[in-house]
Short mmCIF file of C-alpha atoms and ligand atoms in Angstrom, two decimals:
data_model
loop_
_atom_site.label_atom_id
_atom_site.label_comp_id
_atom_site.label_asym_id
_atom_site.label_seq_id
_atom_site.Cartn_x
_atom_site.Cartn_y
_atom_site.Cartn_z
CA UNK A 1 0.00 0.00 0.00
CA UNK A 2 1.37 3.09 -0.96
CA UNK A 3 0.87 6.08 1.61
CA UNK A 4 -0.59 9.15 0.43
CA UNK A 5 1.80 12.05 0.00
CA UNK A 6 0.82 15.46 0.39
CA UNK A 7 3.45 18.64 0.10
CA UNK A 8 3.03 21.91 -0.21
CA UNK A 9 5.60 23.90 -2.48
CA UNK A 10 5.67 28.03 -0.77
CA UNK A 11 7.76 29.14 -3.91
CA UNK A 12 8.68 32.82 -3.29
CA UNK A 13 5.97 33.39 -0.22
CA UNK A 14 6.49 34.59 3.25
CA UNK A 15 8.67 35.97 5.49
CA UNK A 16 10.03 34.62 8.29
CA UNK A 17 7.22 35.91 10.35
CA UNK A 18 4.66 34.70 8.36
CA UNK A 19 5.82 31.53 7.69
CA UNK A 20 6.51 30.51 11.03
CA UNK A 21 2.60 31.43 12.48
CA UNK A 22 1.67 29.30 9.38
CA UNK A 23 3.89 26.54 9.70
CA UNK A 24 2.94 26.40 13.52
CA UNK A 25 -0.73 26.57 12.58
CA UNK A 26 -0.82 23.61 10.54
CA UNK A 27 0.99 21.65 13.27
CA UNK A 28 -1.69 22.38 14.90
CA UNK A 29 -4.52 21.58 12.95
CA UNK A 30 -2.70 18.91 10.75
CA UNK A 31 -1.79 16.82 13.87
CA UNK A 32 -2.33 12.95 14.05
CA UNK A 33 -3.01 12.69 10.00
CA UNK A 34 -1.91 9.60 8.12
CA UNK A 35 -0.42 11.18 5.00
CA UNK A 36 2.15 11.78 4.98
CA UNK A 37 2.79 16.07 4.67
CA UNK A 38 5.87 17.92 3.97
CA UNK A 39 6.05 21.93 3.41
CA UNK A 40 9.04 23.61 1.78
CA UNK A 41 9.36 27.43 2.82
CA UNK A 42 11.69 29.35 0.92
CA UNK A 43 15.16 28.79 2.00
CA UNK A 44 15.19 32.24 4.14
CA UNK A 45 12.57 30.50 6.72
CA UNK A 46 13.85 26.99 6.32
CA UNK A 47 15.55 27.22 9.95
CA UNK A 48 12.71 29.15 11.62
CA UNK A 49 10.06 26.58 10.46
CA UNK A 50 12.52 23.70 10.77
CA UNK A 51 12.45 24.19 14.52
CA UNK A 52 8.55 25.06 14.26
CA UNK A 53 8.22 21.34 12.55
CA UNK A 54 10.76 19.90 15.10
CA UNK A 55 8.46 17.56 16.87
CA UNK A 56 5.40 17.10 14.66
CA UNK A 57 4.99 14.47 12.00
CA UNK A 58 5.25 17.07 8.70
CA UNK A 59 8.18 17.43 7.38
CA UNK A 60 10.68 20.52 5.88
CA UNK A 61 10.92 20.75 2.27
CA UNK A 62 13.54 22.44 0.50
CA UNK A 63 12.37 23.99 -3.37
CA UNK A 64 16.29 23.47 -4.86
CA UNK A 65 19.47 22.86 -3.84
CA UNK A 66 23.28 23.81 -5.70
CA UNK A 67 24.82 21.20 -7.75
CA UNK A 68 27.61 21.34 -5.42
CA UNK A 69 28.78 20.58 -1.77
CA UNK A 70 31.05 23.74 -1.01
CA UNK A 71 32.46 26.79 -2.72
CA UNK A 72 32.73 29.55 -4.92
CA UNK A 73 28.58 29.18 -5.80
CA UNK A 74 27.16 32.40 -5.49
CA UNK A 75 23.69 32.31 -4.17
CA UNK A 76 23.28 28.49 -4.16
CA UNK A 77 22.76 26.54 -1.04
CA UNK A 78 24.27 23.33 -0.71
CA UNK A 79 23.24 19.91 0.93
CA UNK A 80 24.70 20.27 4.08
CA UNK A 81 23.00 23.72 4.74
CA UNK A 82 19.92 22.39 4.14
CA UNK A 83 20.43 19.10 6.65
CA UNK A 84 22.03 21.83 8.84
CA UNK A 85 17.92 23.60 8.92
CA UNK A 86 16.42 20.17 9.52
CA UNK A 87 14.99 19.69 6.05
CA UNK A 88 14.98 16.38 4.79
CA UNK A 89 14.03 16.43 1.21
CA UNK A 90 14.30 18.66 -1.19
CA UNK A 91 12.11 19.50 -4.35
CA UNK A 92 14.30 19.08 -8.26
CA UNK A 93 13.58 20.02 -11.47
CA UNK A 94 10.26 22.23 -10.54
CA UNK A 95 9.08 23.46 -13.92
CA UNK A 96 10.25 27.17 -12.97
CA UNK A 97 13.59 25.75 -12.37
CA UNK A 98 13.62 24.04 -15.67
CA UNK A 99 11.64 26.74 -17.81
CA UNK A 100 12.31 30.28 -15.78
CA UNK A 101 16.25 29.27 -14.52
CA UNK A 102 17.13 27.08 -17.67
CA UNK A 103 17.81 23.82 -15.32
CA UNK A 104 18.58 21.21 -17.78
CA UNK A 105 17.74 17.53 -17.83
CA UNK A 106 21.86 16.83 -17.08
CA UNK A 107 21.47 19.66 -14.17
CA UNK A 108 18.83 18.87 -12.28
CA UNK A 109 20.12 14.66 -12.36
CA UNK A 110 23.95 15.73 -11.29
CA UNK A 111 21.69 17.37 -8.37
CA UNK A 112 19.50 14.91 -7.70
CA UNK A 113 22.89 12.23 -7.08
CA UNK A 114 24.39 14.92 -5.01
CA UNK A 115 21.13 15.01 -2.82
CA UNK A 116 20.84 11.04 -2.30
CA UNK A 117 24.66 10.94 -1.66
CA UNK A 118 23.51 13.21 1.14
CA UNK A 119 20.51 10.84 2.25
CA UNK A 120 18.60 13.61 1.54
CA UNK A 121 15.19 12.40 -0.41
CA UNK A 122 14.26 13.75 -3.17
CA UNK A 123 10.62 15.04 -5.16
CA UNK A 124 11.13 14.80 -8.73
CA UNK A 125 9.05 16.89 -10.93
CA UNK A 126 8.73 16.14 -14.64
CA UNK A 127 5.78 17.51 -16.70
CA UNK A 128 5.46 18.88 -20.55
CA UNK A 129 4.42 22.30 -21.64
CA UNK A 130 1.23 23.26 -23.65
CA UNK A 131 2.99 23.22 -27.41
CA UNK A 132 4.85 19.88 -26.36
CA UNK A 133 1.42 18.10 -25.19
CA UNK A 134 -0.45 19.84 -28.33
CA UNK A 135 2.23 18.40 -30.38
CA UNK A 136 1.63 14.77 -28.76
CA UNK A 137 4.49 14.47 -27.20
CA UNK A 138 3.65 14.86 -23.38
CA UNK A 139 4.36 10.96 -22.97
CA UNK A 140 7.72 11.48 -24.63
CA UNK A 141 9.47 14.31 -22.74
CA UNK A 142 7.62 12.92 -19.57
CA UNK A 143 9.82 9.93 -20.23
CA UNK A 144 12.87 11.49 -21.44
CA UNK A 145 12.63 13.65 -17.92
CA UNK A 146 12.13 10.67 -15.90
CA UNK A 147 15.29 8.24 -17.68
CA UNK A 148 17.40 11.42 -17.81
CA UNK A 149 16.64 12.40 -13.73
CA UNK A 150 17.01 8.94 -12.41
CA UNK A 151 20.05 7.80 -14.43
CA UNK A 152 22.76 5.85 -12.40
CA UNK A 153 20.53 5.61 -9.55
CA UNK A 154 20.10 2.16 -8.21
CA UNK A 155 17.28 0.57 -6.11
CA UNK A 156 17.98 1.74 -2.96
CA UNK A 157 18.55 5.16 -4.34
CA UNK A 158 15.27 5.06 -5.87
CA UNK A 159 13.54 4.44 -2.65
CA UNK A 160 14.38 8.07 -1.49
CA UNK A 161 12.86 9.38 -4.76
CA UNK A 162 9.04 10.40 -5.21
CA UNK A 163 8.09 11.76 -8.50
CA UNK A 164 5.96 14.58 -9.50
CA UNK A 165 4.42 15.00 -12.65
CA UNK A 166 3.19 18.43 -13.29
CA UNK A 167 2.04 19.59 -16.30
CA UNK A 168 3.38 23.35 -16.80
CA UNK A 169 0.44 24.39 -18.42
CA UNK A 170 -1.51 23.54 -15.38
CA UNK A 171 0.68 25.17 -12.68
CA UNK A 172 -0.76 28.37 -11.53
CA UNK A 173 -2.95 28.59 -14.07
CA UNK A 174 -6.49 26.64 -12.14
CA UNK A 175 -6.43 24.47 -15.03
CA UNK A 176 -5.81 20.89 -13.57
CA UNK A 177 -5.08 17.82 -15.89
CA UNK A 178 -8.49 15.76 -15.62
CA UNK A 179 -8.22 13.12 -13.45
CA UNK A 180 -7.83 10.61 -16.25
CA UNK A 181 -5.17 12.66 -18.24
CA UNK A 182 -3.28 12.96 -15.30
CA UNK A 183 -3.66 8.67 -14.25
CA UNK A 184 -2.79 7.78 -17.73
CA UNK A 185 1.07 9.69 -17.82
CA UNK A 186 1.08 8.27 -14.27
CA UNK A 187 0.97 5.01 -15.23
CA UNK A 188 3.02 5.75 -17.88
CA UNK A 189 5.89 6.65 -15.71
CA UNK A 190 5.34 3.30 -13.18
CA UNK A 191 6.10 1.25 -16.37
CA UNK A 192 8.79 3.04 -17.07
CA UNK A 193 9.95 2.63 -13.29
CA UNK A 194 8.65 -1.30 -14.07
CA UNK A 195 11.43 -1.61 -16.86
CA UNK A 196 13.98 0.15 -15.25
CA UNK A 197 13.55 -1.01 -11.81
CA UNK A 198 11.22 -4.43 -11.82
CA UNK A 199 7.65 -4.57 -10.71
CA UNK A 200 8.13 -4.07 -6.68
CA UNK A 201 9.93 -0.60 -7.07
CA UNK A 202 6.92 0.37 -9.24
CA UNK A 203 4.34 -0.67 -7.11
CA UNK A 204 6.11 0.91 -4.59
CA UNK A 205 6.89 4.23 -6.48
CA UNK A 206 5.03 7.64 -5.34
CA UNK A 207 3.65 9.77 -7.82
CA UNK A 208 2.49 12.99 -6.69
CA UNK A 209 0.40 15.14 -9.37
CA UNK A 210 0.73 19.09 -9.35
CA UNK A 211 -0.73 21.74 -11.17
CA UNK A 212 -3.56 23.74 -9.53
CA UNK A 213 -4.62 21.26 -6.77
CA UNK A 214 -7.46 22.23 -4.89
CA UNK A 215 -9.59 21.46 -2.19
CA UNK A 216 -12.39 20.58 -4.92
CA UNK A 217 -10.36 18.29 -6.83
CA UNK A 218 -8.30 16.74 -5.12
CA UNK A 219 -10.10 13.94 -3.88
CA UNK A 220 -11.08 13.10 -7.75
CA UNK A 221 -7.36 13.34 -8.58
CA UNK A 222 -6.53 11.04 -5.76
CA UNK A 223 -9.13 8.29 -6.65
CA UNK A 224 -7.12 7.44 -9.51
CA UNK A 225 -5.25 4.16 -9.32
CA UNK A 226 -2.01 5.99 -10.08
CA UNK A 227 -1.86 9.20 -8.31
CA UNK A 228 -0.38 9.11 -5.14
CA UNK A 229 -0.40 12.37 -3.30
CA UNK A 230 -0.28 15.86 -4.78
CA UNK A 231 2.40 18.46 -4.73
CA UNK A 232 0.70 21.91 -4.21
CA UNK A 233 1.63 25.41 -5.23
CA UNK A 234 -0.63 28.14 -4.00
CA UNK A 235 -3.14 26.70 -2.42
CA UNK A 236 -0.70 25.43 0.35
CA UNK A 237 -0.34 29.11 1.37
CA UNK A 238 -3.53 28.96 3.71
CA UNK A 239 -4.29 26.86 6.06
CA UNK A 240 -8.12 26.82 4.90
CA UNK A 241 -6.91 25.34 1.66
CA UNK A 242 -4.33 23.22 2.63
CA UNK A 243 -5.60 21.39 5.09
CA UNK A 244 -8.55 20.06 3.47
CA UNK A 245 -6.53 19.26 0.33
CA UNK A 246 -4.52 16.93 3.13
CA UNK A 247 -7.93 15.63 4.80
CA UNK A 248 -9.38 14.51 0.96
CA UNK A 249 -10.76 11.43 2.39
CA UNK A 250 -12.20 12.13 5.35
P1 PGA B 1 0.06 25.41 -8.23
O1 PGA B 1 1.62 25.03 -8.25
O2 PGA B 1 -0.59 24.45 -7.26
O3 PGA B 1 0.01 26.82 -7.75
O4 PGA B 1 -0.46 25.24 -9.62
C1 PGA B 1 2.04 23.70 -8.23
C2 PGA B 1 3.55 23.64 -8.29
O5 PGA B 1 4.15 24.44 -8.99
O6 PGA B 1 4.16 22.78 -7.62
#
């Protein structure tokens, strides 16, 4: 059985003010859940909410990380600075990474290797734009995303991986990939984990779906055989969105 996985993605929101009373709010109301929840403040809060998190179940969340472990990087953070704030995953290859920072396919899987030799674990988003999925090719650079990102990394690695698949035409935008668009690349990508990886690690494999998840649809989203939690952009800035996007079956 694969666990539900909820995380909310703060982007370039809140100070350290305001994402501490938030973080500490949804301790409150988010405690005893079984999903599993992780939040990633921008890396400015990261230790504030880190200590916030400290003894609750959700987890930190960091939204990149540098390619490298030390040195002459201007304004990158590396792995250890993030373990140093308690987070314990960290978000690659976001779409505004990939599209806004030109983060390429080779970038973002140096990155995620650096990250697992770190034991941190990783959220791997992968997800075509609106010319490549008018073109037909959404299944194709879906793939090519997903080989690329997880080359060289073996089963054990894989186990620290989740994957998102987010459609960029669908973040921030309140269009959301139907529920059955979004299930079919899923499945998609656990064959592709099948052939790669053999049948356990697939079943096993979390894939989150992002792109303008709501409290409305996300428990239509997450009746799909293949969708395994969400990764949310702006509606994980409130509490009174969040949280019932977290509670979608009760
Ligand atoms: P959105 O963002 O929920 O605001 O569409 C999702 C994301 O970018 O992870």
């Amino acid at each position: 059985m694969r666990k539900p996985f909820i995380a909310g993605n703060w982007k370039m929101h809140k100070t350290r003010s305001e994402a501490k009373e938030l973080a500490g709010e949804l301790v409150k109301q988010l405690k005893g859940v079984d999903q599993r929840v992780m939040i990633a403040p921008p890396f400015t809060a990261l230790a504030e909410v880190g200590s916030v998190l400290a003894d609750s179940s959700i987890v930190l969340g960091a939204q990149n990380m540098a390619v490298a472990e030390e040195g002459a990087h201007t304004g990158e953070v590396s792995p250890a600075m993030l373990k140093d704030c308690g987070v314990s995953i960290v978000i690659l290859g976001h779409s505004e990474r990939r599209h806004v920072y030109g983060e390429t396919d080779e970038l973002i899987h140096q990155k995620l290797l650096l990250a697992l030799k770190h034991e941190l674990e990783v959220i791997l988003c992968l997800g075509e734009t609106l010319d490549e999925r008018e073109a037909g090719r959404a299944e194709e650079v879906v793939r090519r995303q997903l080989k690329s990102g997880l080359d060289d990394v073996d089963t054990d690695g894989l186990r620290r991986v989740t994957i998102a698949y987010e459609p960029v035409w669908a973040i921030g935008t309140g269009k959301t990939a139907s529920p059955e668009d979004a299930d079919q690349i899923h499945r998609m990508i656990r064959q592709e984990i099948a052939r790669l990886y053999g049948d356990k690690a697939a079943e096993n494999m979390l894939i989150q779906y992002g792109g303008s998840v709501k409290p409305n649809n996300i428990a239509d989203l997450m009746a799909k055989e293949n969708i395994d939690g969400a990764l949310v952009g702006g509606a994980s800035l409130k509490t009174e969105t969040f949280v019932p996007i977290v509670n979608f079956n009760k």
